[in-house]
PDB file of C-alpha atoms in Angstrom:
ATOM      1  CA  UNK A   1      81.135 -22.100 171.401  1.00 72.00           C
ATOM      2  CA  UNK A   2      82.096 -22.963 174.956  1.00 83.00           C
ATOM      3  CA  UNK A   3      80.025 -21.248 177.619  1.00 93.00           C
ATOM      4  CA  UNK A   4      80.324 -20.647 181.331  1.00 97.00           C
ATOM      5  CA  UNK A   5      79.853 -23.845 183.303  1.00 97.00           C
ATOM      6  CA  UNK A   6      78.447 -23.939 186.793  1.00 98.00           C
ATOM      7  CA  UNK A   7      78.126 -26.864 189.127  1.00 97.00           C
ATOM      8  CA  UNK A   8      76.060 -28.133 190.684  1.00 98.00           C
ATOM      9  CA  UNK A   9      72.917 -26.916 188.957  1.00 97.00           C
ATOM     10  CA  UNK A  10      70.778 -27.634 191.998  1.00 97.00           C
ATOM     11  CA  UNK A  11      71.737 -27.893 195.657  1.00 98.00           C
ATOM     12  CA  UNK A  12      69.635 -28.522 198.726  1.00 98.00           C
ATOM     13  CA  UNK A  13      71.166 -27.835 202.118  1.00 98.00           C
ATOM     14  CA  UNK A  14      69.925 -27.495 205.664  1.00 98.00           C
ATOM     15  CA  UNK A  15      70.366 -24.440 207.857  1.00 98.00           C
ATOM     16  CA  UNK A  16      73.863 -24.027 209.283  1.00 97.00           C
ATOM     17  CA  UNK A  17      75.378 -26.342 206.665  1.00 98.00           C
ATOM     18  CA  UNK A  18      78.039 -25.293 204.161  1.00 98.00           C
ATOM     19  CA  UNK A  19      77.911 -25.218 200.375  1.00 98.00           C
ATOM     20  CA  UNK A  20      80.484 -24.834 197.608  1.00 98.00           C
ATOM     21  CA  UNK A  21      79.510 -23.573 194.173  1.00 98.00           C
ATOM     22  CA  UNK A  22      81.881 -23.913 191.254  1.00 98.00           C
ATOM     23  CA  UNK A  23      82.285 -21.825 188.109  1.00 98.00           C
ATOM     24  CA  UNK A  24      84.339 -22.543 185.005  1.00 98.00           C
ATOM     25  CA  UNK A  25      84.655 -19.429 182.824  1.00 96.00           C
ATOM     26  CA  UNK A  26      84.757 -19.287 179.063  1.00 96.00           C
ATOM     27  CA  UNK A  27      88.261 -20.312 177.899  1.00 94.00           C
ATOM     28  CA  UNK A  28      90.704 -17.384 177.905  1.00 91.00           C
ATOM     29  CA  UNK A  29      88.402 -15.251 180.038  1.00 92.00           C
ATOM     30  CA  UNK A  30      90.329 -13.919 183.005  1.00 91.00           C
ATOM     31  CA  UNK A  31      87.575 -12.274 185.042  1.00 93.00           C
ATOM     32  CA  UNK A  32      84.842 -13.994 187.016  1.00 95.00           C
ATOM     33  CA  UNK A  33      81.830 -12.402 188.692  1.00 96.00           C
ATOM     34  CA  UNK A  34      79.333 -13.891 191.139  1.00 97.00           C
ATOM     35  CA  UNK A  35      75.729 -12.688 191.383  1.00 97.00           C
ATOM     36  CA  UNK A  36      72.823 -13.705 193.603  1.00 96.00           C
ATOM     37  CA  UNK A  37      69.228 -13.547 192.388  1.00 94.00           C
ATOM     38  CA  UNK A  38      66.515 -13.943 194.976  1.00 92.00           C
ATOM     39  CA  UNK A  39      62.928 -14.830 194.021  1.00 88.00           C
ATOM     40  CA  UNK A  40      61.368 -12.048 191.959  1.00 86.00           C
ATOM     41  CA  UNK A  41      64.474  -9.901 192.258  1.00 89.00           C
ATOM     42  CA  UNK A  42      67.177  -8.694 189.915  1.00 91.00           C
ATOM     43  CA  UNK A  43      70.665 -10.206 190.133  1.00 93.00           C
ATOM     44  CA  UNK A  44      72.819  -8.628 192.841  1.00 95.00           C
ATOM     45  CA  UNK A  45      76.601  -8.470 192.520  1.00 95.00           C
ATOM     46  CA  UNK A  46      78.519 -10.405 195.167  1.00 96.00           C
ATOM     47  CA  UNK A  47      82.206 -10.496 194.278  1.00 95.00           C
ATOM     48  CA  UNK A  48      84.595 -10.570 191.322  1.00 94.00           C
ATOM     49  CA  UNK A  49      88.081 -11.753 190.493  1.00 94.00           C
ATOM     50  CA  UNK A  50      90.507 -10.552 187.859  1.00 91.00           C
ATOM     51  CA  UNK A  51      93.617 -12.589 187.146  1.00 90.00           C
ATOM     52  CA  UNK A  52      93.099 -14.594 190.347  1.00 91.00           C
ATOM     53  CA  UNK A  53      92.920 -11.532 192.573  1.00 91.00           C
ATOM     54  CA  UNK A  54      89.757 -10.186 194.145  1.00 90.00           C
ATOM     55  CA  UNK A  55      88.851  -7.124 192.104  1.00 88.00           C
ATOM     56  CA  UNK A  56      85.606  -5.927 193.670  1.00 88.00           C
ATOM     57  CA  UNK A  57      83.240  -6.803 196.452  1.00 91.00           C
ATOM     58  CA  UNK A  58      79.527  -6.166 196.695  1.00 91.00           C
ATOM     59  CA  UNK A  59      76.870  -7.170 199.180  1.00 86.00           C
ATOM     60  CA  UNK A  60      78.465 -10.475 200.083  1.00 92.00           C
ATOM     61  CA  UNK A  61      77.922 -11.726 203.654  1.00 94.00           C
ATOM     62  CA  UNK A  62      80.987 -12.422 205.785  1.00 95.00           C
ATOM     63  CA  UNK A  63      79.820 -16.055 205.886  1.00 97.00           C
ATOM     64  CA  UNK A  64      80.650 -16.302 202.183  1.00 97.00           C
ATOM     65  CA  UNK A  65      84.098 -16.444 200.666  1.00 96.00           C
ATOM     66  CA  UNK A  66      85.370 -17.020 197.167  1.00 97.00           C
ATOM     67  CA  UNK A  67      88.536 -17.440 195.218  1.00 96.00           C
ATOM     68  CA  UNK A  68      89.796 -17.842 191.690  1.00 96.00           C
ATOM     69  CA  UNK A  69      92.294 -20.591 190.986  1.00 96.00           C
ATOM     70  CA  UNK A  70      95.283 -20.816 188.664  1.00 95.00           C
ATOM     71  CA  UNK A  71      93.116 -22.343 185.925  1.00 94.00           C
ATOM     72  CA  UNK A  72      90.737 -19.353 186.323  1.00 95.00           C
ATOM     73  CA  UNK A  73      87.864 -21.380 187.699  1.00 96.00           C
ATOM     74  CA  UNK A  74      86.241 -19.935 190.778  1.00 97.00           C
ATOM     75  CA  UNK A  75      84.520 -21.325 193.840  1.00 98.00           C
ATOM     76  CA  UNK A  76      82.013 -19.622 196.117  1.00 98.00           C
ATOM     77  CA  UNK A  77      82.036 -21.050 199.632  1.00 98.00           C
ATOM     78  CA  UNK A  78      79.009 -20.442 201.798  1.00 98.00           C
ATOM     79  CA  UNK A  79      78.955 -21.350 205.482  1.00 97.00           C
ATOM     80  CA  UNK A  80      76.343 -21.251 208.240  1.00 97.00           C
ATOM     81  CA  UNK A  81      73.635 -21.251 205.617  1.00 98.00           C
ATOM     82  CA  UNK A  82      70.426 -19.374 206.382  1.00 97.00           C
ATOM     83  CA  UNK A  83      66.979 -19.709 204.855  1.00 97.00           C
ATOM     84  CA  UNK A  84      67.488 -16.321 203.206  1.00 95.00           C
ATOM     85  CA  UNK A  85      70.445 -17.676 201.232  1.00 97.00           C
ATOM     86  CA  UNK A  86      68.015 -19.634 199.057  1.00 97.00           C
ATOM     87  CA  UNK A  87      68.469 -18.107 195.612  1.00 96.00           C
ATOM     88  CA  UNK A  88      69.872 -18.546 192.145  1.00 96.00           C
ATOM     89  CA  UNK A  89      73.629 -17.976 192.064  1.00 97.00           C
ATOM     90  CA  UNK A  90      75.054 -16.930 188.726  1.00 97.00           C
ATOM     91  CA  UNK A  91      78.628 -16.825 187.651  1.00 97.00           C
ATOM     92  CA  UNK A  92      79.689 -14.675 184.714  1.00 96.00           C
ATOM     93  CA  UNK A  93      82.983 -14.282 182.931  1.00 95.00           C
ATOM     94  CA  UNK A  94      84.574 -11.648 180.764  1.00 92.00           C
ATOM     95  CA  UNK A  95      87.867 -10.838 179.146  1.00 89.00           C
ATOM     96  CA  UNK A  96      89.900  -8.045 180.619  1.00 80.00           C
ATOM     97  CA  UNK A  97      87.771  -7.062 183.561  1.00 70.00           C
ATOM     98  CA  UNK A  98      85.048  -5.175 181.779  1.00 70.00           C
ATOM     99  CA  UNK A  99      82.655  -5.075 178.885  1.00 79.00           C
ATOM    100  CA  UNK A 100      80.281  -7.880 178.100  1.00 89.00           C
ATOM    101  CA  UNK A 101      79.787 -10.528 180.742  1.00 93.00           C
ATOM    102  CA  UNK A 102      78.638 -13.987 179.781  1.00 95.00           C
ATOM    103  CA  UNK A 103      76.576 -15.828 182.317  1.00 96.00           C
ATOM    104  CA  UNK A 104      76.403 -19.459 183.287  1.00 97.00           C
ATOM    105  CA  UNK A 105      73.119 -21.322 183.776  1.00 96.00           C
ATOM    106  CA  UNK A 106      73.170 -20.715 187.526  1.00 97.00           C
ATOM    107  CA  UNK A 107      73.057 -22.868 190.635  1.00 97.00           C
ATOM    108  CA  UNK A 108      69.743 -23.009 192.453  1.00 97.00           C
ATOM    109  CA  UNK A 109      70.447 -23.247 196.172  1.00 97.00           C
ATOM    110  CA  UNK A 110      67.618 -24.207 198.476  1.00 97.00           C
ATOM    111  CA  UNK A 111      68.186 -23.991 202.213  1.00 98.00           C
ATOM    112  CA  UNK A 112      65.658 -25.868 204.356  1.00 96.00           C
TER     113      UNK A 112
ATOM    114  CA  UNK B   1      68.425   2.426 196.307  1.00 77.00           C
ATOM    115  CA  UNK B   2      67.618   1.176 192.784  1.00 86.00           C
ATOM    116  CA  UNK B   3      70.243   2.791 190.565  1.00 94.00           C
ATOM    117  CA  UNK B   4      68.906   1.126 187.421  1.00 96.00           C
ATOM    118  CA  UNK B   5      65.158   1.141 186.943  1.00 97.00           C
ATOM    119  CA  UNK B   6      62.885  -0.589 184.497  1.00 97.00           C
ATOM    120  CA  UNK B   7      59.529   0.920 185.294  1.00 92.00           C
ATOM    121  CA  UNK B   8      57.454  -1.379 183.093  1.00 95.00           C
ATOM    122  CA  UNK B   9      57.156  -4.824 184.694  1.00 95.00           C
ATOM    123  CA  UNK B  10      55.635  -6.229 181.510  1.00 97.00           C
ATOM    124  CA  UNK B  11      55.074  -5.477 177.842  1.00 98.00           C
ATOM    125  CA  UNK B  12      52.799  -7.228 175.377  1.00 98.00           C
ATOM    126  CA  UNK B  13      53.384  -6.859 171.620  1.00 98.00           C
ATOM    127  CA  UNK B  14      51.990  -8.388 168.447  1.00 98.00           C
ATOM    128  CA  UNK B  15      54.320 -10.424 166.263  1.00 98.00           C
ATOM    129  CA  UNK B  16      55.945  -8.284 163.578  1.00 98.00           C
ATOM    130  CA  UNK B  17      55.529  -5.049 165.524  1.00 98.00           C
ATOM    131  CA  UNK B  18      58.199  -3.096 167.361  1.00 98.00           C
ATOM    132  CA  UNK B  19      58.987  -3.811 171.025  1.00 98.00           C
ATOM    133  CA  UNK B  20      60.430  -0.927 173.005  1.00 98.00           C
ATOM    134  CA  UNK B  21      61.870  -1.623 176.433  1.00 98.00           C
ATOM    135  CA  UNK B  22      62.937   1.281 178.589  1.00 98.00           C
ATOM    136  CA  UNK B  23      65.511   1.747 181.313  1.00 98.00           C
ATOM    137  CA  UNK B  24      66.530   4.699 183.485  1.00 98.00           C
ATOM    138  CA  UNK B  25      69.594   5.092 185.657  1.00 97.00           C
ATOM    139  CA  UNK B  26      70.613   7.516 188.371  1.00 96.00           C
ATOM    140  CA  UNK B  27      74.363   6.973 188.787  1.00 93.00           C
ATOM    141  CA  UNK B  28      76.262   9.369 186.510  1.00 92.00           C
ATOM    142  CA  UNK B  29      79.376   7.187 186.875  1.00 90.00           C
ATOM    143  CA  UNK B  30      77.787   4.494 184.676  1.00 92.00           C
ATOM    144  CA  UNK B  31      79.435   4.541 181.277  1.00 91.00           C
ATOM    145  CA  UNK B  32      78.597   1.147 179.799  1.00 93.00           C
ATOM    146  CA  UNK B  33      75.165  -0.331 179.364  1.00 95.00           C
ATOM    147  CA  UNK B  34      73.982  -3.797 178.418  1.00 96.00           C
ATOM    148  CA  UNK B  35      70.775  -5.635 177.718  1.00 98.00           C
ATOM    149  CA  UNK B  36      70.274  -9.254 178.680  1.00 97.00           C
ATOM    150  CA  UNK B  37      67.504 -11.681 177.866  1.00 97.00           C
ATOM    151  CA  UNK B  38      66.567 -14.323 180.390  1.00 94.00           C
ATOM    152  CA  UNK B  39      64.419 -17.437 180.238  1.00 92.00           C
ATOM    153  CA  UNK B  40      63.260 -19.181 183.416  1.00 86.00           C
ATOM    154  CA  UNK B  41      65.864 -21.524 184.933  1.00 81.00           C
ATOM    155  CA  UNK B  42      68.592 -20.173 182.627  1.00 88.00           C
ATOM    156  CA  UNK B  43      71.305 -17.589 182.998  1.00 93.00           C
ATOM    157  CA  UNK B  44      70.992 -14.146 181.378  1.00 94.00           C
ATOM    158  CA  UNK B  45      71.998 -14.108 177.723  1.00 96.00           C
ATOM    159  CA  UNK B  46      73.901 -11.068 176.477  1.00 95.00           C
ATOM    160  CA  UNK B  47      72.071  -9.222 173.682  1.00 97.00           C
ATOM    161  CA  UNK B  48      73.648  -5.884 172.977  1.00 97.00           C
ATOM    162  CA  UNK B  49      75.663  -3.165 174.672  1.00 95.00           C
ATOM    163  CA  UNK B  50      76.477   0.498 174.271  1.00 95.00           C
ATOM    164  CA  UNK B  51      79.233   2.729 175.528  1.00 93.00           C
ATOM    165  CA  UNK B  52      78.446   6.193 176.826  1.00 93.00           C
ATOM    166  CA  UNK B  53      80.429   7.736 173.968  1.00 93.00           C
ATOM    167  CA  UNK B  54      77.735   6.542 171.567  1.00 94.00           C
ATOM    168  CA  UNK B  55      74.025   7.216 171.347  1.00 95.00           C
ATOM    169  CA  UNK B  56      73.030   4.224 169.240  1.00 97.00           C
ATOM    170  CA  UNK B  57      74.172   0.691 168.605  1.00 97.00           C
ATOM    171  CA  UNK B  58      72.518  -1.737 166.240  1.00 97.00           C
ATOM    172  CA  UNK B  59      72.797  -5.512 165.869  1.00 96.00           C
ATOM    173  CA  UNK B  60      70.321  -7.174 163.559  1.00 97.00           C
ATOM    174  CA  UNK B  61      66.811  -6.762 164.935  1.00 98.00           C
ATOM    175  CA  UNK B  62      68.107  -5.157 168.126  1.00 98.00           C
ATOM    176  CA  UNK B  63      68.953  -1.472 168.544  1.00 98.00           C
ATOM    177  CA  UNK B  64      69.895   0.245 171.777  1.00 98.00           C
ATOM    178  CA  UNK B  65      69.539   4.009 172.151  1.00 98.00           C
ATOM    179  CA  UNK B  66      71.252   5.994 174.880  1.00 98.00           C
ATOM    180  CA  UNK B  67      70.245   9.483 176.022  1.00 97.00           C
ATOM    181  CA  UNK B  68      72.925  10.490 178.506  1.00 96.00           C
ATOM    182  CA  UNK B  69      71.396  13.829 179.432  1.00 96.00           C
ATOM    183  CA  UNK B  70      68.164  12.093 180.399  1.00 97.00           C
ATOM    184  CA  UNK B  71      69.981   9.064 181.861  1.00 97.00           C
ATOM    185  CA  UNK B  72      67.736   6.873 179.771  1.00 98.00           C
ATOM    186  CA  UNK B  73      68.249   3.992 177.410  1.00 97.00           C
ATOM    187  CA  UNK B  74      65.910   1.874 175.383  1.00 98.00           C
ATOM    188  CA  UNK B  75      66.025  -1.407 173.493  1.00 98.00           C
ATOM    189  CA  UNK B  76      64.107  -1.659 170.226  1.00 98.00           C
ATOM    190  CA  UNK B  77      63.309  -5.055 168.751  1.00 98.00           C
ATOM    191  CA  UNK B  78      62.068  -4.942 165.163  1.00 98.00           C
ATOM    192  CA  UNK B  79      60.298  -7.031 164.069  1.00 98.00           C
ATOM    193  CA  UNK B  80      59.270  -8.790 167.247  1.00 98.00           C
ATOM    194  CA  UNK B  81      59.002 -12.571 167.135  1.00 98.00           C
ATOM    195  CA  UNK B  82      57.283 -15.003 169.533  1.00 97.00           C
ATOM    196  CA  UNK B  83      60.715 -16.421 170.412  1.00 96.00           C
ATOM    197  CA  UNK B  84      61.616 -13.010 171.836  1.00 97.00           C
ATOM    198  CA  UNK B  85      59.226 -13.615 174.729  1.00 97.00           C
ATOM    199  CA  UNK B  86      61.390 -13.569 177.860  1.00 97.00           C
ATOM    200  CA  UNK B  87      62.478 -11.311 180.709  1.00 96.00           C
ATOM    201  CA  UNK B  88      64.729  -8.475 179.570  1.00 98.00           C
ATOM    202  CA  UNK B  89      67.211  -6.951 182.000  1.00 97.00           C
ATOM    203  CA  UNK B  90      68.957  -3.644 181.584  1.00 97.00           C
ATOM    204  CA  UNK B  91      72.372  -3.489 183.268  1.00 96.00           C
ATOM    205  CA  UNK B  92      74.976  -0.790 183.786  1.00 95.00           C
ATOM    206  CA  UNK B  93      78.602  -0.632 184.817  1.00 92.00           C
ATOM    207  CA  UNK B  94      81.218   2.022 185.515  1.00 88.00           C
ATOM    208  CA  UNK B  95      84.191   0.849 183.473  1.00 75.00           C
ATOM    209  CA  UNK B  96      85.977   4.141 183.947  1.00 65.00           C
ATOM    210  CA  UNK B  97      86.091   3.666 187.693  1.00 59.00           C
ATOM    211  CA  UNK B  98      87.557   0.962 189.904  1.00 58.00           C
ATOM    212  CA  UNK B  99      84.616  -1.400 189.839  1.00 59.00           C
ATOM    213  CA  UNK B 100      86.155  -3.737 187.245  1.00 65.00           C
ATOM    214  CA  UNK B 101      82.880  -3.926 185.406  1.00 79.00           C
ATOM    215  CA  UNK B 102      80.444  -5.191 188.047  1.00 89.00           C
ATOM    216  CA  UNK B 103      76.928  -4.952 186.716  1.00 93.00           C
ATOM    217  CA  UNK B 104      73.995  -3.227 188.356  1.00 94.00           C
ATOM    218  CA  UNK B 105      70.729  -4.630 187.041  1.00 96.00           C
ATOM    219  CA  UNK B 106      67.244  -3.240 186.626  1.00 96.00           C
ATOM    220  CA  UNK B 107      64.246  -5.185 187.864  1.00 95.00           C
ATOM    221  CA  UNK B 108      63.487  -6.667 184.459  1.00 96.00           C
ATOM    222  CA  UNK B 109      60.608  -6.388 181.988  1.00 97.00           C
ATOM    223  CA  UNK B 110      58.609  -9.419 180.915  1.00 97.00           C
ATOM    224  CA  UNK B 111      58.105  -9.231 177.142  1.00 98.00           C
ATOM    225  CA  UNK B 112      55.353 -11.302 175.587  1.00 98.00           C
ATOM    226  CA  UNK B 113      55.108 -11.409 171.796  1.00 98.00           C
ATOM    227  CA  UNK B 114      51.775 -12.759 170.564  1.00 97.00           C
ATOM    228  CA  UNK B 115      51.582 -14.618 167.253  1.00 93.00           C
TER     229      UNK B 115
END
């Protein structure tokens, strides 16, 4: 069965650069969530979209923005990168804005 | 403020025995609970979930128990297999509210099943 696709899988950026992470949800899923997992930490919710509209916002820095497109894929844009942004970024999708969320393999962002 | 807590960082079990992973939560608005399994360098894999209107849900070797009054849930794996060795995350959401299902995770428990 098709799973959540994230690209790129690995990304290395320097401080103050920008990064764009992409997420392709499971077909027919209409809700996308973004989570950040720092080293040795549990995943922290960043932001979610339901039917292309922002549905909830967590501890996402103002330097980050995201959107969901007409084909339901989502992009997380990160600007003025800081060393502390180094983490695993997971995207998850679900049907109907609740219930089980299915996670992608993650993007490992390293900021040097 | 850790709203979902997994107080055991690790658990070691013999193959064939039962593994019991525990999770406590503090937010009474949580009404849906999930368990995920995670291998290094991979995303969390959904295992099993339970709604707050139930106290037990079973799927094959996995059973989740929910005690709402104690704000406690547990995942039982019977029998445990070496392939079950991974990090297990408990997660909770408040579907009845306006959060649209965002998950709050526990810190994870590393399960090791010895052959």
